[in-house]
Amino acid sequence: TLVDEFPDRSVLGGAPFNVAYHLKRLGLEPLLVTRVGLDDNGDRLLDAMRDAGMDTRGVQRDSVLPTGRVRVTFDEAGHRFEIVENQAYDAIDPDEAVEALRAAAPRLVYFGTVAQRCETSRPALDAILGATDCPRWLDINLRAPFDDTDVILRSLDLADDLKLNDDELRIVAGRLDLTGQDPELHVAELIRRFDLRSVTVTCGASGAWSLDADGNRARVEGRPLDGPLVDTVGAGDGFAAVSILGWLRDWTPQQTLERADAFARRLCLIRGAIPDDPEIYDHR
C-alpha cells in the first residue's frame, strides 16, 4: 500500500489497496493486510478506507518506516514507476497479520510480488496463507528490480490462479525457459507445472484471454475507449478486482473477461487508479 506521486498530485495506490477498494465498492467485504507509517500518508490511507466503509483491522502502523511511495512519470511509451525502497509495507508483522485474519473467514486471498521483496514481509504472506485454506489469487505485477526469478517461482508455487499481462508472460516464459514462442502453450505449461486452476492474460488495448486447467478458453477482443485516454495506472488492478468478483459470483469465464475488461477501460478515462466518482461502479 502506497501513495502514487504524479507530477501534479499524489493519490493512494498499490495493487492490494486498489483491488480491495474496488471490491468494497463492488459490494464485497475485503480485509486489506498492509503496514503504513505514523505519518500524514498513513493517516490519509486510513481515512480513505474508513470513508469507503472498509475494514481497517489489517492495517499496521510503523513508528520508523514511512508509508510507501511510488513516483509516476509519463513518456511516449506510457507511465513509468520508481518504487521507493525501505517502506512500511516492507515490515508487515506476521503475528499481527494472522491476528487480523481471525475475525475473517476469507473465501480468497489476493497477493502479489512487490511486498515480497523484503525478508520481513515475506514471512507475513506465508503466515497468512498458512492460516487459511481458501484459493490463492496471484496478480504477479512484476516491477524491476523486485522481479527476480526466485520471487516468480515462489509466488507461482503458492498460487491457485494467476493473472498477468502479456509483457509479464513473456518475461516469465523467458525466465522459466518455457517451450516455444506461443503464449497459449506457455500458459498451458504454467498450469501444468504449477498445478494452477486458471491463468488470465491481459493485453492492454488488445483485450484479454484466459485458459483453465480443464482446457476452457475465453477471450475478449480490444475495442476503442469510450473517451480520451487519461492514463492506464491501475487499470490492471480494476481488471483483477472484477475478475475476483466474477469468481466469487460464479460468472462464466467469458462473462468475467468481458466485465473486467470493460471496467478496466473505464479506469483509463480517469487520472490514477481510484475514481472520485462512485458512479463508475454502477455499471457492474
Coordinates of N, CA and C in Angstrom, one line a residue, residues 10-229:
S10 N -0.7 13.6 -5.8 CA -0.5 12.3 -5.3 C -1.8 11.6 -5.0
V11 N -1.9 10.3 -5.2 CA -3.1 9.6 -5.0 C -2.7 8.2 -4.3
L12 N -3.7 7.7 -3.5 CA -3.5 6.5 -2.9 C -3.4 5.4 -3.9
G13 N -2.5 4.4 -3.7 CA -2.4 3.3 -4.6 C -1.8 2.1 -4.1
G14 N -1.1 1.3 -4.9 CA -0.6 0.0 -4.6 C -1.7 -1.0 -5.0
A15 N -1.3 -2.1 -5.7 CA -2.3 -3.0 -6.2 C -3.2 -3.6 -5.1
P16 N -2.7 -4.0 -4.0 CA -3.7 -4.6 -3.0 C -4.7 -3.6 -2.5
F17 N -4.2 -2.3 -2.3 CA -5.2 -1.3 -1.9 C -6.2 -1.0 -2.9
N18 N -5.7 -0.9 -4.2 CA -6.7 -0.6 -5.3 C -7.7 -1.7 -5.4
V19 N -7.2 -3.0 -5.4 CA -8.2 -4.1 -5.6 C -9.1 -4.2 -4.4
A20 N -8.6 -4.0 -3.2 CA -9.5 -4.0 -2.0 C -10.6 -2.9 -2.1
Y21 N -10.1 -1.7 -2.5 CA -11.1 -0.6 -2.6 C -12.2 -0.9 -3.6
H22 N -11.8 -1.4 -4.8 CA -12.8 -1.7 -5.8 C -13.7 -2.8 -5.3
L23 N -13.2 -3.8 -4.6 CA -14.1 -4.9 -4.2 C -15.1 -4.4 -3.2
K24 N -14.7 -3.5 -2.3 CA -15.6 -2.9 -1.4 C -16.7 -2.1 -2.1
R25 N -16.3 -1.3 -3.1 CA -17.3 -0.5 -3.8 C -18.2 -1.4 -4.7
L26 N -17.7 -2.6 -5.0 CA -18.5 -3.6 -5.8 C -19.3 -4.5 -4.9
G27 N -19.3 -4.3 -3.6 CA -20.3 -5.0 -2.7 C -19.7 -6.1 -1.9
L28 N -18.4 -6.3 -1.9 CA -17.8 -7.3 -1.1 C -17.2 -6.7 0.2
E29 N -16.6 -7.6 1.0 CA -16.0 -7.2 2.3 C -14.5 -7.6 2.3
P30 N -13.7 -6.8 1.7 CA -12.2 -7.2 1.7 C -11.6 -6.8 3.0
L31 N -10.6 -7.6 3.4 CA -9.7 -7.3 4.5 C -8.3 -7.0 4.0
L32 N -7.8 -5.8 4.0 CA -6.5 -5.4 3.5 C -5.5 -5.6 4.5
V33 N -4.5 -6.4 4.3 CA -3.4 -6.6 5.3 C -2.2 -5.8 4.7
T34 N -1.7 -4.8 5.5 CA -0.6 -4.0 5.0 C 0.0 -3.3 6.2
R35 N 0.9 -2.4 5.9 CA 1.6 -1.6 7.0 C 1.9 -0.2 6.5
V36 N 1.6 0.8 7.2 CA 1.8 2.2 6.8 C 2.5 2.9 8.0
G37 N 3.1 4.0 7.6 CA 3.8 4.8 8.6 C 2.9 5.6 9.6
L38 N 3.5 6.1 10.6 CA 2.8 7.1 11.5 C 3.1 8.4 10.9
D39 N 2.5 8.7 9.7 CA 2.7 9.9 9.0 C 1.4 10.3 8.3
D40 N 1.5 11.5 7.7 CA 0.2 12.0 7.0 C -0.3 11.0 6.0
N41 N 0.6 10.4 5.2 CA 0.1 9.5 4.2 C -0.6 8.3 4.8
G42 N -0.1 7.8 5.9 CA -0.7 6.7 6.6 C -2.1 7.1 7.1
D43 N -2.2 8.3 7.7 CA -3.5 8.8 8.2 C -4.5 8.9 7.0
R44 N -3.9 9.4 5.9 CA -4.7 9.6 4.7 C -5.3 8.3 4.2
L45 N -4.5 7.2 4.2 CA -5.0 5.9 3.8 C -6.1 5.4 4.7
L46 N -5.9 5.5 6.0 CA -6.9 5.0 6.9 C -8.2 5.8 6.8
D47 N -8.1 7.1 6.6 CA -9.3 8.0 6.4 C -10.0 7.6 5.2
A48 N -9.3 7.3 4.1 CA -9.9 6.9 2.8 C -10.7 5.5 3.0
M49 N -10.0 4.6 3.7 CA -10.6 3.3 4.0 C -11.9 3.4 4.8
R50 N -11.8 4.3 5.9 CA -13.0 4.5 6.7 C -14.1 5.1 5.9
D51 N -13.8 6.1 5.1 CA -14.8 6.8 4.3 C -15.5 5.8 3.4
A52 N -14.7 4.8 2.9 CA -15.3 3.8 2.0 C -16.0 2.7 2.7
G53 N -16.0 2.7 4.1 CA -16.6 1.6 4.9 C -15.7 0.4 4.9
M54 N -14.4 0.5 4.6 CA -13.6 -0.7 4.6 C -13.1 -1.1 6.0
D55 N -12.8 -2.4 6.2 CA -12.3 -2.9 7.4 C -10.8 -2.5 7.5
T56 N -10.4 -1.8 8.6 CA -9.1 -1.3 8.8 C -8.2 -2.2 9.8
R57 N -8.8 -3.3 10.2 CA -8.1 -4.1 11.2 C -6.8 -4.7 10.7
G58 N -6.6 -4.9 9.4 CA -5.4 -5.4 8.9 C -4.3 -4.4 8.6
V59 N -4.6 -3.1 8.9 CA -3.6 -2.1 8.6 C -2.7 -1.9 9.8
Q60 N -1.5 -2.2 9.7 CA -0.5 -2.0 10.8 C 0.1 -0.6 10.7
R61 N 0.6 -0.1 11.8 CA 1.3 1.2 11.8 C 2.8 1.0 12.2
D62 N 3.7 1.7 11.5 CA 5.1 1.6 11.8 C 5.7 2.9 12.3
S63 N 6.4 2.9 13.4 CA 6.9 4.1 14.0 C 8.2 4.6 13.4
V64 N 8.8 3.8 12.5 CA 10.1 4.1 12.0 C 10.0 4.3 10.4
L65 N 9.4 3.4 9.7 CA 9.4 3.4 8.3 C 8.2 4.2 7.8
P66 N 8.3 4.9 6.7 CA 7.2 5.7 6.2 C 6.3 4.9 5.3
T67 N 5.1 5.5 5.1 CA 4.1 4.9 4.2 C 4.8 4.9 2.8
G68 N 4.5 3.8 2.1 CA 5.1 3.6 0.8 C 4.9 4.7 -0.2
R69 N 5.8 4.9 -1.1 CA 5.7 5.9 -2.2 C 6.2 5.3 -3.5
V70 N 5.5 5.8 -4.5 CA 6.0 5.4 -5.9 C 5.9 6.7 -6.7
R71 N 7.0 7.0 -7.4 CA 7.0 8.2 -8.3 C 6.6 7.8 -9.7
V72 N 5.5 8.4 -10.2 CA 5.0 8.0 -11.5 C 5.3 9.1 -12.5
T73 N 6.0 8.8 -13.6 CA 6.3 9.7 -14.7 C 5.7 9.2 -16.0
F74 N 5.6 10.1 -17.0 CA 5.0 9.7 -18.2 C 5.9 10.1 -19.4
D75 N 5.9 9.2 -20.4 CA 6.6 9.5 -21.6 C 5.8 8.9 -22.8
E76 N 6.4 8.9 -24.0 CA 5.6 8.4 -25.1 C 5.2 6.9 -25.0
A77 N 5.9 6.2 -24.2 CA 5.6 4.7 -24.1 C 4.5 4.5 -23.0
G78 N 4.1 5.6 -22.3 CA 3.1 5.4 -21.2 C 3.6 5.9 -19.9
H79 N 3.3 5.2 -18.8 CA 3.7 5.6 -17.5 C 4.9 4.7 -17.0
R80 N 5.7 5.3 -16.1 CA 6.8 4.5 -15.6 C 6.8 4.7 -14.0
F81 N 7.2 3.7 -13.3 CA 7.2 3.7 -11.9 C 8.6 3.8 -11.3
E82 N 8.8 4.5 -10.3 CA 10.1 4.5 -9.5 C 9.6 4.1 -8.1
I83 N 9.8 2.8 -7.7 CA 9.3 2.3 -6.4 C 10.4 2.5 -5.3
V84 N 10.0 3.3 -4.3 CA 11.0 3.7 -3.3 C 11.2 2.5 -2.3
E85 N 12.4 2.3 -1.9 CA 12.7 1.1 -1.0 C 12.6 1.5 0.5
N86 N 12.6 0.5 1.4 CA 12.6 0.7 2.8 C 11.3 1.5 3.2
Q87 N 10.2 0.9 2.9 CA 8.9 1.5 3.2 C 8.2 0.6 4.2
A88 N 7.1 1.2 4.8 CA 6.4 0.4 5.9 C 5.9 -0.9 5.4
Y89 N 5.4 -1.1 4.2 CA 4.9 -2.3 3.7 C 6.0 -3.4 3.6
D90 N 7.3 -3.0 3.7 CA 8.4 -4.0 3.8 C 8.5 -4.6 5.2
A91 N 7.7 -4.2 6.1 CA 7.9 -4.6 7.5 C 6.6 -5.2 8.1
I92 N 5.7 -5.7 7.3 CA 4.4 -6.3 7.8 C 4.7 -7.4 8.8
D93 N 4.1 -7.3 9.9 CA 4.4 -8.2 11.0 C 3.5 -9.5 10.9
P94 N 4.1 -10.7 10.8 CA 3.3 -11.9 10.6 C 2.2 -12.1 11.7
D95 N 2.6 -11.9 12.9 CA 1.7 -12.2 14.0 C 0.5 -11.2 14.0
E96 N 0.7 -10.0 13.7 CA -0.4 -9.0 13.6 C -1.2 -9.3 12.4
A97 N -0.6 -9.8 11.3 CA -1.4 -10.2 10.1 C -2.3 -11.3 10.4
V98 N -1.8 -12.4 11.1 CA -2.7 -13.5 11.4 C -3.8 -13.1 12.4
E99 N -3.4 -12.3 13.3 CA -4.4 -11.8 14.3 C -5.6 -11.1 13.6
A100 N -5.3 -10.3 12.6 CA -6.3 -9.6 11.8 C -7.2 -10.6 11.1
L101 N -6.7 -11.7 10.7 CA -7.4 -12.7 9.9 C -8.4 -13.5 10.8
R102 N -8.2 -13.5 12.1 CA -9.0 -14.3 13.0 C -10.5 -14.0 13.0
A103 N -10.8 -12.7 12.7 CA -12.2 -12.2 12.7 C -12.8 -12.4 11.3
A104 N -12.0 -12.9 10.4 CA -12.5 -13.0 9.0 C -12.5 -14.5 8.6
A105 N -13.3 -14.8 7.6 CA -13.3 -16.1 7.0 C -13.2 -16.0 5.5
P106 N -12.0 -15.7 5.0 CA -11.8 -15.3 3.6 C -12.1 -16.4 2.7
R107 N -12.8 -16.1 1.6 CA -13.1 -17.1 0.5 C -11.9 -17.1 -0.5
L108 N -11.1 -16.1 -0.5 CA -10.0 -16.0 -1.4 C -8.9 -15.0 -0.9
V109 N -7.6 -15.4 -1.1 CA -6.5 -14.5 -0.7 C -5.9 -14.0 -2.0
Y110 N -5.8 -12.6 -2.1 CA -5.2 -12.0 -3.3 C -3.8 -11.5 -2.8
F111 N -2.7 -11.8 -3.6 CA -1.4 -11.3 -3.3 C -0.6 -11.1 -4.5
G112 N 0.5 -10.3 -4.3 CA 1.4 -10.0 -5.5 C 2.8 -10.3 -5.1
T113 N 3.7 -9.6 -5.8 CA 5.2 -9.8 -5.6 C 6.0 -8.7 -5.0
V114 N 5.6 -7.5 -5.1 CA 6.4 -6.4 -4.6 C 6.6 -6.4 -3.1
A115 N 5.5 -6.8 -2.4 CA 5.6 -6.8 -0.9 C 6.5 -8.0 -0.4
Q116 N 6.9 -8.9 -1.4 CA 7.8 -10.0 -1.0 C 9.2 -9.6 -1.2
R117 N 9.5 -8.4 -1.5 CA 10.9 -8.0 -1.8 C 11.8 -8.0 -0.5
C118 N 11.1 -8.0 0.6 CA 11.8 -7.8 1.9 C 11.7 -9.1 2.7
E119 N 12.7 -9.5 3.4 CA 12.6 -10.7 4.2 C 11.8 -10.5 5.5
T120 N 11.3 -9.3 5.8 CA 10.4 -9.1 6.9 C 9.0 -9.4 6.5
S121 N 8.6 -8.8 5.3 CA 7.2 -9.0 4.9 C 6.9 -10.4 4.3
R122 N 7.9 -11.0 3.7 CA 7.7 -12.3 3.1 C 7.1 -13.3 4.0
P123 N 7.6 -13.5 5.3 CA 7.0 -14.4 6.2 C 5.6 -14.1 6.6
A124 N 5.2 -12.8 6.5 CA 3.8 -12.4 6.8 C 2.9 -13.0 5.8
L125 N 3.3 -13.0 4.5 CA 2.5 -13.7 3.5 C 2.4 -15.2 3.8
D126 N 3.5 -15.8 4.1 CA 3.5 -17.2 4.4 C 2.6 -17.5 5.6
A127 N 2.6 -16.6 6.6 CA 1.7 -16.8 7.8 C 0.2 -16.7 7.4
I128 N -0.1 -15.7 6.5 CA -1.5 -15.5 6.1 C -1.9 -16.8 5.3
L129 N -1.1 -17.2 4.4 CA -1.5 -18.4 3.6 C -1.6 -19.7 4.5
G130 N -0.7 -19.7 5.5 CA -0.7 -20.9 6.4 C -1.9 -20.9 7.3
A131 N -2.5 -19.7 7.5 CA -3.7 -19.6 8.4 C -5.0 -19.7 7.6
T132 N -5.0 -19.9 6.3 CA -6.2 -20.0 5.5 C -6.1 -21.2 4.6
D133 N -7.3 -21.7 4.2 CA -7.3 -22.8 3.3 C -8.1 -22.5 2.0
C134 N -8.3 -21.2 1.7 CA -9.0 -20.8 0.6 C -8.1 -20.7 -0.6
P135 N -8.7 -20.5 -1.8 CA -7.9 -20.3 -3.0 C -7.0 -19.1 -3.0
R136 N -5.9 -19.1 -3.7 CA -4.9 -18.0 -3.7 C -4.8 -17.4 -5.1
W137 N -5.0 -16.2 -5.2 CA -5.1 -15.5 -6.5 C -3.8 -14.6 -6.6
L138 N -2.9 -14.9 -7.5 CA -1.7 -14.2 -7.7 C -1.8 -13.2 -8.8
D139 N -1.6 -11.9 -8.5 CA -1.5 -10.9 -9.5 C -0.1 -10.5 -9.6
I140 N 0.7 -11.0 -10.5 CA 2.1 -11.1 -10.4 C 2.8 -9.8 -10.4
N141 N 2.3 -8.8 -11.1 CA 2.8 -7.4 -11.0 C 4.3 -7.3 -10.9
L142 N 5.0 -7.7 -12.0 CA 6.5 -7.7 -12.0 C 7.0 -6.2 -12.1
R143 N 7.8 -5.8 -11.1 CA 8.3 -4.4 -11.1 C 9.8 -4.5 -10.9
A144 N 10.6 -4.2 -11.9 CA 12.1 -4.2 -11.7 C 12.4 -3.1 -10.7
P145 N 13.4 -3.4 -9.9 CA 14.3 -4.6 -9.8 C 13.8 -5.6 -8.8
F146 N 12.5 -5.6 -8.5 CA 12.0 -6.6 -7.5 C 11.3 -7.7 -8.1
D147 N 11.9 -8.2 -9.2 CA 11.2 -9.2 -10.0 C 12.1 -10.4 -10.4
D148 N 13.0 -10.7 -9.4 CA 13.9 -11.8 -9.7 C 13.2 -13.1 -9.9
T149 N 13.9 -14.1 -10.5 CA 13.3 -15.4 -10.8 C 12.8 -16.1 -9.5
D150 N 13.5 -16.0 -8.4 CA 13.1 -16.7 -7.2 C 11.8 -16.2 -6.7
V151 N 11.5 -14.9 -6.8 CA 10.2 -14.5 -6.3 C 9.1 -14.9 -7.3
I152 N 9.4 -15.0 -8.6 CA 8.4 -15.6 -9.5 C 8.1 -17.0 -9.2
L153 N 9.1 -17.8 -9.0 CA 8.9 -19.2 -8.7 C 8.2 -19.4 -7.4
R154 N 8.6 -18.7 -6.4 CA 8.0 -18.8 -5.1 C 6.5 -18.4 -5.2
S155 N 6.2 -17.4 -5.9 CA 4.8 -16.9 -6.0 C 3.9 -17.9 -6.7
L156 N 4.4 -18.5 -7.8 CA 3.7 -19.4 -8.6 C 3.5 -20.7 -7.8
D157 N 4.4 -21.1 -7.0 CA 4.3 -22.3 -6.2 C 3.1 -22.1 -5.1
L158 N 2.9 -20.8 -4.7 CA 1.9 -20.5 -3.7 C 0.5 -20.4 -4.3
A159 N 0.4 -20.1 -5.6 CA -0.8 -19.7 -6.2 C -1.7 -20.8 -6.7
D160 N -3.0 -20.5 -6.8 CA -4.0 -21.4 -7.4 C -4.4 -20.8 -8.8
D161 N -4.6 -19.5 -8.8 CA -4.9 -18.8 -10.0 C -3.9 -17.7 -10.3
L162 N -3.7 -17.3 -11.5 CA -2.7 -16.4 -11.9 C -3.3 -15.4 -12.9
K163 N -3.0 -14.1 -12.6 CA -3.3 -13.0 -13.6 C -1.9 -12.3 -13.9
L164 N -1.7 -12.0 -15.1 CA -0.5 -11.3 -15.6 C -0.8 -10.7 -16.9
N165 N 0.0 -9.7 -17.3 CA -0.2 -9.1 -18.6 C 0.7 -9.8 -19.6
D166 N 0.5 -9.4 -20.9 CA 1.3 -10.1 -21.9 C 2.8 -9.9 -21.9
D167 N 3.2 -8.7 -21.4 CA 4.6 -8.4 -21.2 C 5.2 -9.3 -20.1
E168 N 4.4 -9.4 -19.0 CA 4.9 -10.2 -17.9 C 4.9 -11.7 -18.3
L169 N 4.0 -12.1 -19.2 CA 4.0 -13.5 -19.6 C 5.3 -13.8 -20.4
R170 N 5.7 -12.8 -21.2 CA 7.0 -13.0 -22.0 C 8.2 -13.1 -21.0
I171 N 8.2 -12.3 -20.0 CA 9.3 -12.3 -19.0 C 9.3 -13.6 -18.3
V172 N 8.1 -14.1 -17.8 CA 8.0 -15.4 -17.1 C 8.5 -16.5 -18.0
A173 N 8.0 -16.5 -19.3 CA 8.4 -17.6 -20.2 C 9.9 -17.6 -20.4
G174 N 10.5 -16.4 -20.5 CA 12.0 -16.4 -20.7 C 12.7 -16.9 -19.4
R175 N 12.3 -16.4 -18.3 CA 13.0 -16.8 -17.0 C 12.8 -18.3 -16.7
L176 N 11.7 -18.9 -17.1 CA 11.4 -20.3 -16.7 C 11.7 -21.2 -17.9
D177 N 12.2 -20.7 -19.0 CA 12.6 -21.5 -20.2 C 11.4 -22.3 -20.7
L178 N 10.2 -21.6 -20.8 CA 9.0 -22.3 -21.3 C 9.2 -22.6 -22.8
T179 N 8.6 -23.7 -23.2 CA 8.8 -24.2 -24.6 C 8.2 -23.3 -25.6
G180 N 8.9 -23.1 -26.7 CA 8.4 -22.4 -27.9 C 8.1 -20.9 -27.7
Q181 N 7.3 -20.4 -28.6 CA 7.0 -19.0 -28.7 C 5.5 -18.7 -28.5
D182 N 4.7 -19.7 -28.5 CA 3.2 -19.5 -28.4 C 2.8 -19.2 -27.0
P183 N 2.2 -18.0 -26.8 CA 1.7 -17.6 -25.4 C 0.7 -18.6 -24.8
E184 N -0.2 -19.2 -25.7 CA -1.1 -20.1 -25.1 C -0.4 -21.4 -24.7
L185 N 0.6 -21.8 -25.4 CA 1.4 -23.0 -24.9 C 2.1 -22.7 -23.6
H186 N 2.6 -21.4 -23.5 CA 3.3 -21.0 -22.3 C 2.3 -21.1 -21.1
V187 N 1.1 -20.6 -21.3 CA 0.1 -20.6 -20.2 C -0.2 -22.1 -19.9
A188 N -0.4 -22.9 -20.9 CA -0.7 -24.3 -20.6 C 0.4 -25.0 -19.8
E189 N 1.6 -24.6 -20.1 CA 2.8 -25.2 -19.4 C 2.8 -24.7 -17.9
L190 N 2.5 -23.4 -17.7 CA 2.4 -22.9 -16.4 C 1.4 -23.6 -15.6
I191 N 0.2 -23.8 -16.2 CA -0.9 -24.5 -15.5 C -0.4 -25.9 -15.1
R192 N 0.3 -26.6 -16.0 CA 0.7 -28.0 -15.6 C 1.8 -28.0 -14.6
R193 N 2.8 -27.1 -14.8 CA 4.0 -27.1 -13.9 C 3.7 -26.7 -12.5
F194 N 2.7 -25.8 -12.3 CA 2.5 -25.2 -11.0 C 1.1 -25.6 -10.5
D195 N 0.4 -26.5 -11.2 CA -0.9 -27.0 -10.8 C -1.9 -25.9 -10.5
L196 N -1.9 -25.0 -11.5 CA -2.8 -23.8 -11.4 C -4.2 -24.2 -11.9
R197 N -5.2 -23.5 -11.4 CA -6.6 -23.7 -11.8 C -6.9 -22.9 -13.1
S198 N -6.3 -21.7 -13.2 CA -6.5 -20.8 -14.3 C -5.5 -19.8 -14.4
V199 N -5.3 -19.3 -15.7 CA -4.4 -18.2 -15.9 C -5.2 -17.2 -16.8
T200 N -5.1 -15.9 -16.4 CA -5.7 -14.8 -17.2 C -4.6 -13.9 -17.7
V201 N -4.6 -13.6 -19.0 CA -3.6 -12.7 -19.6 C -4.3 -11.4 -20.1
T202 N -3.9 -10.3 -19.6 CA -4.4 -9.0 -20.1 C -3.5 -8.5 -21.2
C203 N -4.0 -7.8 -22.2 CA -3.2 -7.4 -23.3 C -3.5 -5.9 -23.6
G204 N -3.7 -5.1 -22.6 CA -3.9 -3.7 -22.8 C -5.1 -3.4 -23.7
A205 N -4.8 -2.6 -24.7 CA -5.9 -2.2 -25.7 C -6.3 -3.3 -26.5
S206 N -5.6 -4.5 -26.5 CA -6.0 -5.6 -27.4 C -6.9 -6.6 -26.7
G207 N -7.3 -6.3 -25.4 CA -8.3 -7.2 -24.8 C -7.6 -8.1 -23.7
A208 N -8.1 -9.3 -23.6 CA -7.6 -10.3 -22.6 C -8.1 -11.7 -23.0
W209 N -7.4 -12.7 -22.4 CA -7.8 -14.0 -22.7 C -7.5 -14.9 -21.4
S210 N -8.1 -16.1 -21.4 CA -7.8 -16.9 -20.2 C -7.9 -18.4 -20.6
L211 N -7.2 -19.2 -19.8 CA -7.2 -20.7 -20.0 C -7.2 -21.3 -18.7
D212 N -8.0 -22.4 -18.5 CA -8.1 -23.0 -17.2 C -7.5 -24.5 -17.3
A213 N -7.5 -25.2 -16.2 CA -6.9 -26.5 -16.2 C -7.7 -27.5 -16.9
D214 N -9.0 -27.2 -17.2 CA -9.8 -28.1 -17.9 C -9.7 -27.9 -19.4
G215 N -8.9 -26.9 -19.8 CA -8.8 -26.5 -21.2 C -9.8 -25.5 -21.7
N216 N -10.6 -25.0 -20.8 CA -11.6 -24.0 -21.3 C -10.9 -22.7 -21.6
R217 N -11.3 -22.1 -22.7 CA -10.7 -20.8 -23.2 C -11.8 -19.7 -23.2
A218 N -11.3 -18.5 -23.0 CA -12.2 -17.4 -23.2 C -11.4 -16.2 -23.7
R219 N -12.0 -15.3 -24.4 CA -11.2 -14.2 -25.0 C -12.2 -13.0 -25.2
V220 N -11.6 -11.8 -24.9 CA -12.3 -10.6 -25.3 C -11.4 -9.7 -26.1
E221 N -11.9 -9.3 -27.3 CA -11.1 -8.5 -28.2 C -11.0 -7.1 -27.8
G222 N -10.0 -6.4 -28.2 CA -9.8 -5.0 -27.9 C -10.8 -4.1 -28.7
R223 N -11.2 -3.0 -28.1 CA -12.1 -2.0 -28.8 C -11.7 -0.6 -28.4
P224 N -12.1 0.4 -29.1 CA -11.8 1.7 -28.7 C -12.4 2.1 -27.3
L225 N -11.7 3.0 -26.6 CA -12.2 3.6 -25.4 C -13.4 4.4 -25.7
D226 N -14.2 4.6 -24.6 CA -15.4 5.4 -24.8 C -15.1 6.9 -24.6
G227 N -13.9 7.3 -24.6 CA -13.5 8.7 -24.4 C -12.0 8.8 -24.5
P228 N -11.4 10.0 -24.3 CA -10.0 10.2 -24.4 C -9.2 9.4 -23.3
L229 N -8.1 8.8 -23.6 CA -7.3 8.1 -22.7 C -6.6 9.2 -21.8

